[in-house]
Coordinates of C-alpha atoms in Angstrom, one line a residue:
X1 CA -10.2 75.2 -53.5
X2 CA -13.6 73.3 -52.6
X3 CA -11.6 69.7 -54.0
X4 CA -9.1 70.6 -51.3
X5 CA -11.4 71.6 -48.6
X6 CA -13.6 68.9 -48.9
X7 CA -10.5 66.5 -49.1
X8 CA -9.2 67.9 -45.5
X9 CA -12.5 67.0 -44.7
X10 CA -12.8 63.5 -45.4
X11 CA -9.1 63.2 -43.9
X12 CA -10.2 64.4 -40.1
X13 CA -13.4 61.9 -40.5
X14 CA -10.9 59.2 -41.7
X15 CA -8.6 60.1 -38.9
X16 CA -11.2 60.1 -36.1
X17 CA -12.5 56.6 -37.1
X18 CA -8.5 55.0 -37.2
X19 CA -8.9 56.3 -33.7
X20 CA -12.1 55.0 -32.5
X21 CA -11.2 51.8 -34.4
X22 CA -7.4 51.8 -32.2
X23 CA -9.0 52.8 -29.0
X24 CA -12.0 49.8 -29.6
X25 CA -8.7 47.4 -30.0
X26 CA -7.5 48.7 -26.8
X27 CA -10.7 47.7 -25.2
X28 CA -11.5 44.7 -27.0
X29 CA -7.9 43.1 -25.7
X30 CA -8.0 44.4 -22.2
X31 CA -11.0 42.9 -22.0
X32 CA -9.8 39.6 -23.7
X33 CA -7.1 39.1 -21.1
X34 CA -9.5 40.6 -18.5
X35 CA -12.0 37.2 -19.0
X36 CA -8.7 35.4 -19.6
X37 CA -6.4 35.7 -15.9
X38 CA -10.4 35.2 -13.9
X39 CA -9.9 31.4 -12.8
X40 CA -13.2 30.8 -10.9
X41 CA -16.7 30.1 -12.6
X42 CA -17.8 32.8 -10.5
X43 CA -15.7 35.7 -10.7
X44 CA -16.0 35.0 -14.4
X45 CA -19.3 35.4 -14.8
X46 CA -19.2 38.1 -12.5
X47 CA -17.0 40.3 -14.9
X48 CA -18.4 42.4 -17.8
X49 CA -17.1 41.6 -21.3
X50 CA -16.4 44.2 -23.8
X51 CA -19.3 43.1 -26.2
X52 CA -22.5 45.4 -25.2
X53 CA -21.6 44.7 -21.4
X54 CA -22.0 41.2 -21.9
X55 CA -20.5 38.9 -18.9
X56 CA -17.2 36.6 -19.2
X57 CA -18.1 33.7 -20.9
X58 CA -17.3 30.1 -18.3
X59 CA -16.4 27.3 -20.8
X60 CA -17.5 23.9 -18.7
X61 CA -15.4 22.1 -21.6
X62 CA -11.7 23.5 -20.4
X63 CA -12.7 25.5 -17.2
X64 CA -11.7 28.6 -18.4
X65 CA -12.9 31.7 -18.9
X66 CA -13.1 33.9 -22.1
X67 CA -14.3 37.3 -23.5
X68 CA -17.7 37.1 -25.2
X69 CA -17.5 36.4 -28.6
X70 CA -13.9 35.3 -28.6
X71 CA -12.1 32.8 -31.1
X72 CA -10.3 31.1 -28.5
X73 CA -13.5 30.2 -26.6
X74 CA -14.0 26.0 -27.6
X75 CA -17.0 25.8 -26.0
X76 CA -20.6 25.8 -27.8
X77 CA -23.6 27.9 -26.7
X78 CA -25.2 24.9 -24.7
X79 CA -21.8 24.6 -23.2
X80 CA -21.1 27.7 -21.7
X81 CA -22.2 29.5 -18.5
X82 CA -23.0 33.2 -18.3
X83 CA -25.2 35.5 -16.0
X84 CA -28.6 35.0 -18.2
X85 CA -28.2 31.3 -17.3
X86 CA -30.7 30.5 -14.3
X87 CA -28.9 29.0 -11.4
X88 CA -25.2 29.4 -12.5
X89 CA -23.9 30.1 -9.1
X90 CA -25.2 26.1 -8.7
X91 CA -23.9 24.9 -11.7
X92 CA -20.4 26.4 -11.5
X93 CA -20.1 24.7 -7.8
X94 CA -21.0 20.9 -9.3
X95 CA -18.0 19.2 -9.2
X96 CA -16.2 18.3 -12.2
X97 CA -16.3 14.3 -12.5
X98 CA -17.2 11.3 -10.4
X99 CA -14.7 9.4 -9.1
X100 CA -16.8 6.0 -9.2
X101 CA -14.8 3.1 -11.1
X102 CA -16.1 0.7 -13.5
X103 CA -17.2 -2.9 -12.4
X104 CA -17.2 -5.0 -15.2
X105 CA -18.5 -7.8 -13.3
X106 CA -21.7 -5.8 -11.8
X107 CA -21.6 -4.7 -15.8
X108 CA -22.2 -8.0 -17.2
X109 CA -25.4 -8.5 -14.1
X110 CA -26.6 -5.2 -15.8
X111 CA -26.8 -6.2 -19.1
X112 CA -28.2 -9.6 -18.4
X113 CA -31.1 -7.6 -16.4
X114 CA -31.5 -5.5 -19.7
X115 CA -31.8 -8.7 -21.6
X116 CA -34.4 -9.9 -19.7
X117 CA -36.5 -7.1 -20.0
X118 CA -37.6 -8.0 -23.6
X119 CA -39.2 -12.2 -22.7
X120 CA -39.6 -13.5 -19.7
X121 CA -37.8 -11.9 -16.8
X122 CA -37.7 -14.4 -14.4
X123 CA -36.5 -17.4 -16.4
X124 CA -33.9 -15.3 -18.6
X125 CA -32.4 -13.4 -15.5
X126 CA -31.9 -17.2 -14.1
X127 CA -30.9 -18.6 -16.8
X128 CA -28.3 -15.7 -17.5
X129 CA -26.9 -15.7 -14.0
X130 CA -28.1 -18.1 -11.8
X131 CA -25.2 -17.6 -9.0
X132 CA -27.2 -14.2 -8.2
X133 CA -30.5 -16.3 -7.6
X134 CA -32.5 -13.0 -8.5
X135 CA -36.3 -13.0 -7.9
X136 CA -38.4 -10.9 -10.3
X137 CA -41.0 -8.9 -7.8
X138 CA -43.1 -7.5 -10.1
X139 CA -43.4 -6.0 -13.9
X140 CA -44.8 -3.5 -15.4
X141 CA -46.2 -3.0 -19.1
X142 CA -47.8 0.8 -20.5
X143 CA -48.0 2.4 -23.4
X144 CA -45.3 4.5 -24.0
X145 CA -47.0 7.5 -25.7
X146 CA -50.4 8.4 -25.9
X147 CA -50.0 8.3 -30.0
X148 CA -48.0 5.4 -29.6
X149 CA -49.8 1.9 -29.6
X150 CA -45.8 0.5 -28.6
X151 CA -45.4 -0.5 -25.0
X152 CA -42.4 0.4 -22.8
X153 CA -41.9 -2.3 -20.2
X154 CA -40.1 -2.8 -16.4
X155 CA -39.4 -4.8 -14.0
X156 CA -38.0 -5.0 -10.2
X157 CA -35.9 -7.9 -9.0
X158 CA -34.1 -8.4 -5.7
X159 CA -31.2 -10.9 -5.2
X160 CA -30.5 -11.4 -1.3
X161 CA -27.7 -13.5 -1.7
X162 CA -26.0 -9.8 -3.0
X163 CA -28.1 -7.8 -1.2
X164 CA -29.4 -5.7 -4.5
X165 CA -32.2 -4.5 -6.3
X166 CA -32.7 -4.1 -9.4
X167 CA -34.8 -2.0 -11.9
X168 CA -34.7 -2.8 -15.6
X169 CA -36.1 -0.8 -18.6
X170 CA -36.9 -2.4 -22.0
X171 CA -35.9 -1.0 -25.0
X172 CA -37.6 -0.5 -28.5
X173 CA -38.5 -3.7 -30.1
X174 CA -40.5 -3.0 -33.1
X175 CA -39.1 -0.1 -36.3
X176 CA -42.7 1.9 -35.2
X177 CA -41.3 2.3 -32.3
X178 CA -38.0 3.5 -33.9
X179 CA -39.7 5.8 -35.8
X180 CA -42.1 7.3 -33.0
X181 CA -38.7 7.7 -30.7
X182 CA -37.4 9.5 -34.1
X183 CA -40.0 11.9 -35.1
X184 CA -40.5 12.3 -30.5
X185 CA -36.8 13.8 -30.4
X186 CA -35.6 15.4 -33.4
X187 CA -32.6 17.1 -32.2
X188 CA -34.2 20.0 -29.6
X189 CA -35.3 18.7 -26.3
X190 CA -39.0 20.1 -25.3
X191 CA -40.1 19.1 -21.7
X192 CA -38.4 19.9 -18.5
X193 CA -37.8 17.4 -15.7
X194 CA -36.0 18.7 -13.1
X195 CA -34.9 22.0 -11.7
X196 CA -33.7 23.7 -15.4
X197 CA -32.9 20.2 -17.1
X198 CA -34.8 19.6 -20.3
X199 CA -35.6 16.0 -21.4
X200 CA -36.5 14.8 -24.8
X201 CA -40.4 14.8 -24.5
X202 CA -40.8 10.9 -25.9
X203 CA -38.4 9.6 -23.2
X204 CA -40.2 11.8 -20.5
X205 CA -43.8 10.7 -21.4
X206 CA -42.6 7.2 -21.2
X207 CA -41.1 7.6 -18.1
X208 CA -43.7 9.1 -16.6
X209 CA -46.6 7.0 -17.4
X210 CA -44.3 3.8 -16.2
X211 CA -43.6 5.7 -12.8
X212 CA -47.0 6.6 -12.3
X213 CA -48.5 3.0 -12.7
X214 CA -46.9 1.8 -9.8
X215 CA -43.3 1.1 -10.1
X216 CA -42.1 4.3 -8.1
X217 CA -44.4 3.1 -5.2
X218 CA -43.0 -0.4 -5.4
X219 CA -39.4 0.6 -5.4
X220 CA -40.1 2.9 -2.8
X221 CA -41.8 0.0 -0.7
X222 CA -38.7 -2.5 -1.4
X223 CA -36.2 -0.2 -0.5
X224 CA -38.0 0.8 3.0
X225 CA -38.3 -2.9 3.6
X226 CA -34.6 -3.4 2.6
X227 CA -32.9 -0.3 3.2
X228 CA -29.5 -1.8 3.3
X229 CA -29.5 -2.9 -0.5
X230 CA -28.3 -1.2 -2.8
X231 CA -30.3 -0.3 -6.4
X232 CA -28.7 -1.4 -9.8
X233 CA -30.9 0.9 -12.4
X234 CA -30.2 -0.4 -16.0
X235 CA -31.5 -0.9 -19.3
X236 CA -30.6 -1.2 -23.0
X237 CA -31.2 1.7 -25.7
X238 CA -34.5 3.5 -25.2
X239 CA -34.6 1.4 -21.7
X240 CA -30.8 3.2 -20.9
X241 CA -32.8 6.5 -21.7
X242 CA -35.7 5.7 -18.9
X243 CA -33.0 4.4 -16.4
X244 CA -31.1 7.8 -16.5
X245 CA -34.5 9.7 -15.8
X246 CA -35.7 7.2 -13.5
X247 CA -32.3 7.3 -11.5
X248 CA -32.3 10.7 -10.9
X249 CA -36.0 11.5 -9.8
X250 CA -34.8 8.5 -7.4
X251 CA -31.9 10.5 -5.8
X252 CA -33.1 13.8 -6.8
X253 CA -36.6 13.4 -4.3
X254 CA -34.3 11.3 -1.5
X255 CA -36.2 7.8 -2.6
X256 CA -32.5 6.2 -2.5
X257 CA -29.4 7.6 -0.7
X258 CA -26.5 8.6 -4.0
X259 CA -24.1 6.2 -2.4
X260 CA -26.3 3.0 -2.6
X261 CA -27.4 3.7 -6.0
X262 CA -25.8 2.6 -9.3
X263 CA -26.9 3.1 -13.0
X264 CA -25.4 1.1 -15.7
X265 CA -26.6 2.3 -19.6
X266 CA -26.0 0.1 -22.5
X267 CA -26.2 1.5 -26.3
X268 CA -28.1 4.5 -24.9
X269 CA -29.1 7.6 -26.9
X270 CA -29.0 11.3 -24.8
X271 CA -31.9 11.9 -22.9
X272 CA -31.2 15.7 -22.1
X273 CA -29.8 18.7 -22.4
X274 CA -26.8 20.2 -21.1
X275 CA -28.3 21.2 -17.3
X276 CA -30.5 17.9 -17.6
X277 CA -26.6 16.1 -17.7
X278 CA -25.0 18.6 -15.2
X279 CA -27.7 18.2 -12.4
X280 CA -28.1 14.1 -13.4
X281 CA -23.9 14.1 -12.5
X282 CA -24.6 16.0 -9.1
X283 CA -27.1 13.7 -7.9
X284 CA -26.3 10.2 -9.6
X285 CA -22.2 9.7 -8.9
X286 CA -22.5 5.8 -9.1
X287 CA -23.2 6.2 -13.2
X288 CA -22.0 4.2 -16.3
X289 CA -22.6 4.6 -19.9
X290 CA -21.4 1.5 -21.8
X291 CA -20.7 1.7 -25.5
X292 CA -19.5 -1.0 -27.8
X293 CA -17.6 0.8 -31.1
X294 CA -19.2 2.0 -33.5
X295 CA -22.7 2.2 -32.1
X296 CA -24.5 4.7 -33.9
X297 CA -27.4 5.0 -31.1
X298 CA -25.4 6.8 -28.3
X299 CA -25.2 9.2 -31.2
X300 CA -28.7 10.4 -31.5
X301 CA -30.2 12.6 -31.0
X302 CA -27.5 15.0 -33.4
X303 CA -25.9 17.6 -31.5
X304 CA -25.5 19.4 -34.7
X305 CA -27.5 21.7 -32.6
X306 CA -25.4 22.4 -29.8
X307 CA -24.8 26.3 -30.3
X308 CA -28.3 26.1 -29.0
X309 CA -28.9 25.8 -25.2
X310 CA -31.0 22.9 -25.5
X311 CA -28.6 20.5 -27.7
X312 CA -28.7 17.1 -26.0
X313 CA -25.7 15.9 -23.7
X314 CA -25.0 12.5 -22.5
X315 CA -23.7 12.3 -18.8
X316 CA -21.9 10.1 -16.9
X317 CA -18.9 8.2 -17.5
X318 CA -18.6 6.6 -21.0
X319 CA -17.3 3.3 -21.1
X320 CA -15.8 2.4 -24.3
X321 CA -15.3 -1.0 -25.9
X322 CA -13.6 -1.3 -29.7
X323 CA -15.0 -4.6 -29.2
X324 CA -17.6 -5.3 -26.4
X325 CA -18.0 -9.5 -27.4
X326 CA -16.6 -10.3 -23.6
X327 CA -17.1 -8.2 -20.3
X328 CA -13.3 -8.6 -19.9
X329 CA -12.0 -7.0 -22.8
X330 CA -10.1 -4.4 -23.3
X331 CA -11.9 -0.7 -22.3
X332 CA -11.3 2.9 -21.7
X333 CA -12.9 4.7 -19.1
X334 CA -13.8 8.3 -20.6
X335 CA -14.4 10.6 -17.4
X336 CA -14.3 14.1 -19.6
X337 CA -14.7 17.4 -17.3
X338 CA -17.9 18.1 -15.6
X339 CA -21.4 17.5 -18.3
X340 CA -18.5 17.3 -21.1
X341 CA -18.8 13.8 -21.7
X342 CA -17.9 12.6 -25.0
X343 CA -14.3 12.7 -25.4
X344 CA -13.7 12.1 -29.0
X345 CA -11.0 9.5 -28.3
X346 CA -13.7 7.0 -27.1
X347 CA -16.9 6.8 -28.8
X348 CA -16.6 9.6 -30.8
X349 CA -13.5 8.4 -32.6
X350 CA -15.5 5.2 -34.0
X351 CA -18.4 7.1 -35.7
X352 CA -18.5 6.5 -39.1
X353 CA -20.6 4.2 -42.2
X354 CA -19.8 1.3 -39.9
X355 CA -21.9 2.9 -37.0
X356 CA -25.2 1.6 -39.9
X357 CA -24.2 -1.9 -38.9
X358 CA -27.1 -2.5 -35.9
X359 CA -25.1 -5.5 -34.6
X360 CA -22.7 -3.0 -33.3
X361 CA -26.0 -1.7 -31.3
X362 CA -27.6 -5.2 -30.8
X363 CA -24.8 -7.3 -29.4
X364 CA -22.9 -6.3 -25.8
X365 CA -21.0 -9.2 -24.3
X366 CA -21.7 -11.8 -27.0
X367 CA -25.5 -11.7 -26.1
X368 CA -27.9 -10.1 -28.5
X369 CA -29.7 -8.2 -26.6
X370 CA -33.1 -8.0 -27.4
X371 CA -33.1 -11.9 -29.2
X372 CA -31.2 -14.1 -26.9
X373 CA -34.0 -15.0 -24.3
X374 CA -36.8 -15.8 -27.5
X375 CA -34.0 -17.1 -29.3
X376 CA -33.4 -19.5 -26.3
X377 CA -36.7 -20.3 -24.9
X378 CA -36.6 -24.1 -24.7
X379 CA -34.1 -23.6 -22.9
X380 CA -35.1 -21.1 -20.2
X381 CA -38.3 -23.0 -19.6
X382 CA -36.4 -26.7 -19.7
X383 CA -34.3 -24.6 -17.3
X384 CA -36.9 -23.8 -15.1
X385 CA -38.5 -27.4 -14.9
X386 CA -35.0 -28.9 -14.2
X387 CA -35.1 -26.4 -11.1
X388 CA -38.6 -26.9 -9.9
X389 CA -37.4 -30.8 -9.9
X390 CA -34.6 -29.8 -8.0
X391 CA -36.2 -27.9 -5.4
X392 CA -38.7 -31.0 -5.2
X393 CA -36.4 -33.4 -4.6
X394 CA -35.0 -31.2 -2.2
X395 CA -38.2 -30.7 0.0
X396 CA -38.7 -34.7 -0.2
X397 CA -35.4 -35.2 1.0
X398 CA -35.5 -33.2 3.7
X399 CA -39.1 -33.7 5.1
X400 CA -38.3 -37.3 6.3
X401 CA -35.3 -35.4 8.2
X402 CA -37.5 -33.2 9.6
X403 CA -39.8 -35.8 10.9
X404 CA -37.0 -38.1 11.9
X405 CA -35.7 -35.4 14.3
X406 CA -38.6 -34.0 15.6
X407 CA -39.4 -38.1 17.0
X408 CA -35.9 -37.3 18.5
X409 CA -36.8 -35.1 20.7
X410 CA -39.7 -36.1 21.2
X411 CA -38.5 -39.6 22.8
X412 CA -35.7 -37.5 24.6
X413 CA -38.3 -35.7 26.5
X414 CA -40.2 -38.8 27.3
X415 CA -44.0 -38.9 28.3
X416 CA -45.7 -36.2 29.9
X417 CA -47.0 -37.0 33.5
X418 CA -49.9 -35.1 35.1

């Protein structure tokens, strides 16, 4: 009789929890298609989930909303928006993708600027495009980190044939400098830059102690005395890196207007997090990211990370060459949605054992980047004597002109009388 009693027992209990368990089902898919029919960022985030009255999940990769915790959500932790995430009535109204198109031309100018950030500027931008007739204003050498005896370098340049300026960022050119960069950005991003966007802290400190020694006055300065021109920001590798920040505390703090200002990376690693790229695509439109196959470098730092909200994101639109040995080649322009950036059709397709081959990372448009102007110095400076003999010849030539026609008019006005 007690068997039997206690068995009717343990048949209620088991029968109240299949019901607690049926109604919780209940919820949990009303909820589910709840977060699923919201179409706006903000009346998703606006709606409670069914998980602990968590909000509806906003995935930035697809634009759609999902339940918290749900299996058909794509997006990672760093990807998603929610009501704990500061300034998500902002971020949901950025708008999804510049509609800038890729200049392959103004490309190839970028990448020779890049190259002639790493021996001497002025003769290697000449030699490298002449046409432009680019002037090299000033340049600007610091050490990159204050345990680091590297140096990251600059320089500005104006052409007024094109009516452009241009700033250039070096990248690394010694394996200390590798290895500081390495052990300065493993995987989580430490410093914030601007509004919530989180840079990695070796790129920032770099940044920050080239701006400071003069080259945000200067471009300030140039642009006030050319305000029509627009600014080309470039740079190779850890330069691309200090090019994006640079380019944004340039439109973020109104130094140059978004529509007259263009940044072109080449081989460049992520600088920032996921709000560091959504707020660097609001503010910088004009934005490039060139990548040349299997490049390993655009790669790092890992986002094996990215469930965390500080994985690093590259922004921008990617520009992907299989083979990047001419300017003309054949590319595809990879706009993704919003910060989502790396469609894995373009760069993402071609990472593999290959990517450990630095040439891939070295050479853009049959020039090796950081070698081609020491590689070629007899040339720049037998280059730059064959010019200065030129412009001689030049001002001999036309002094007696000068001098000729000045006695013109002289003996047309005849003698004074008094």
């Amino acid at each position: 009789m007690g068997e039997l009693k206690s068995y009717r027992k343990m048949q209620r209990i088991a029968s109240c929890l299949t019901i607690i368990v049926v109604l919780g089902v209940i919820e949990i898919v009303s909820s589910y298609k709840l977060c699923d029919d919201l179409t706006s960022c903000s009346e998703c985030i606006n709606e409670k989930s069914w998980w602990l009255g968590q909000s509806c999940r906003w995935c930035r990769k697809n634009n759609q909303c999902h339940a918290y915790m749900s299996m058909r959500n794509p997006c990672f932790e760093s990807e998603i928006l929610h009501d704990r995430v500061k300034d998500w009535q902002k971020l949901c109204s950025f708008p999804l993708f510049s509609s800038y198109r890729y200049d392959p031309e103004l490309s190839y100018k970028a990448l020779a600027a890049s190259t002639a950030t790493y021996f001497l500027p002025s003769l290697c931008l000449t030699f490298l495009i002449p046409q432009s007739q680019f002037e090299v204003i000033s340049e600007y050498s610091v050490k990159c980190h204050w345990l680091d005896t590297n140096l990251c370098e600059a320089y500005i340049a104006i052409t007024h044939s094109e009516q452009t300026l241009v700033v250039a960022f070096r990248g690394s050119v010694t394996w200390s400098q590798v290895f500081a960069q390495l052990t300065g950005t493993f995987n989580i991003i430490k410093t914030k830059f601007i509004e919530e966007g989180r840079v990695q802290d070796y790129y920032y400190k770099a940044f920050m102690r080239l701006w400071n020694f003069g080259l945000e006055r200067d471009i300030v300065q140039m642009y006030e005395k050319y305000p029509g021109y627009k600014i080309l920001v470039t740079g190779h590798s850890l330069g691309g890196a200090l090019a994006s920040l640079a380019s944004l505390w340039m439109s973020y703090y109104d130094h140059i207007p978004t529509n007259q200002l263009f940044l072109y990376t080449f081989g460049a690693p992520r600088a920032g997090d996921v709000e560091y790229a959504t707020i660097h695509g609001r503010y910088v439109t004009n934005n490039i990211r060139v990548v040349n196959g299997y490049d390993a470098i655009p790669h790092y730092p890992s986002r094996t990370v990215s469930f965390f909200r500080l994985a690093p994101y590259h922004h921008g639109t990617e520009v992907f060459y299989i083979d990047a040995s001419d300017y003309n080649s054949s590319y595809k322009e990879c706009r993704g949605r919003f910060m989502y950036n790396e469609q894995y059709e373009c760069g993402w397709s071609h990472f593999s054992l290959r990517s450990f081959d630095m040439n891939y990372h070295t050479s853009y448009f049959n020039l090796q980047v950081g070698q081609f102007c020491k590689d070629n110095e007899e040339q720049l400076i037998a280059g730059d004597a064959l010019a200065k003999q030129r412009q001689v010849q030049e001002l001999q030539t036309t002094k007696p002109e000068k001098a000729k026609k000045k006695h013109r008019r002289k003996k047309e006005k005849g003698p004074k009388w008094y």
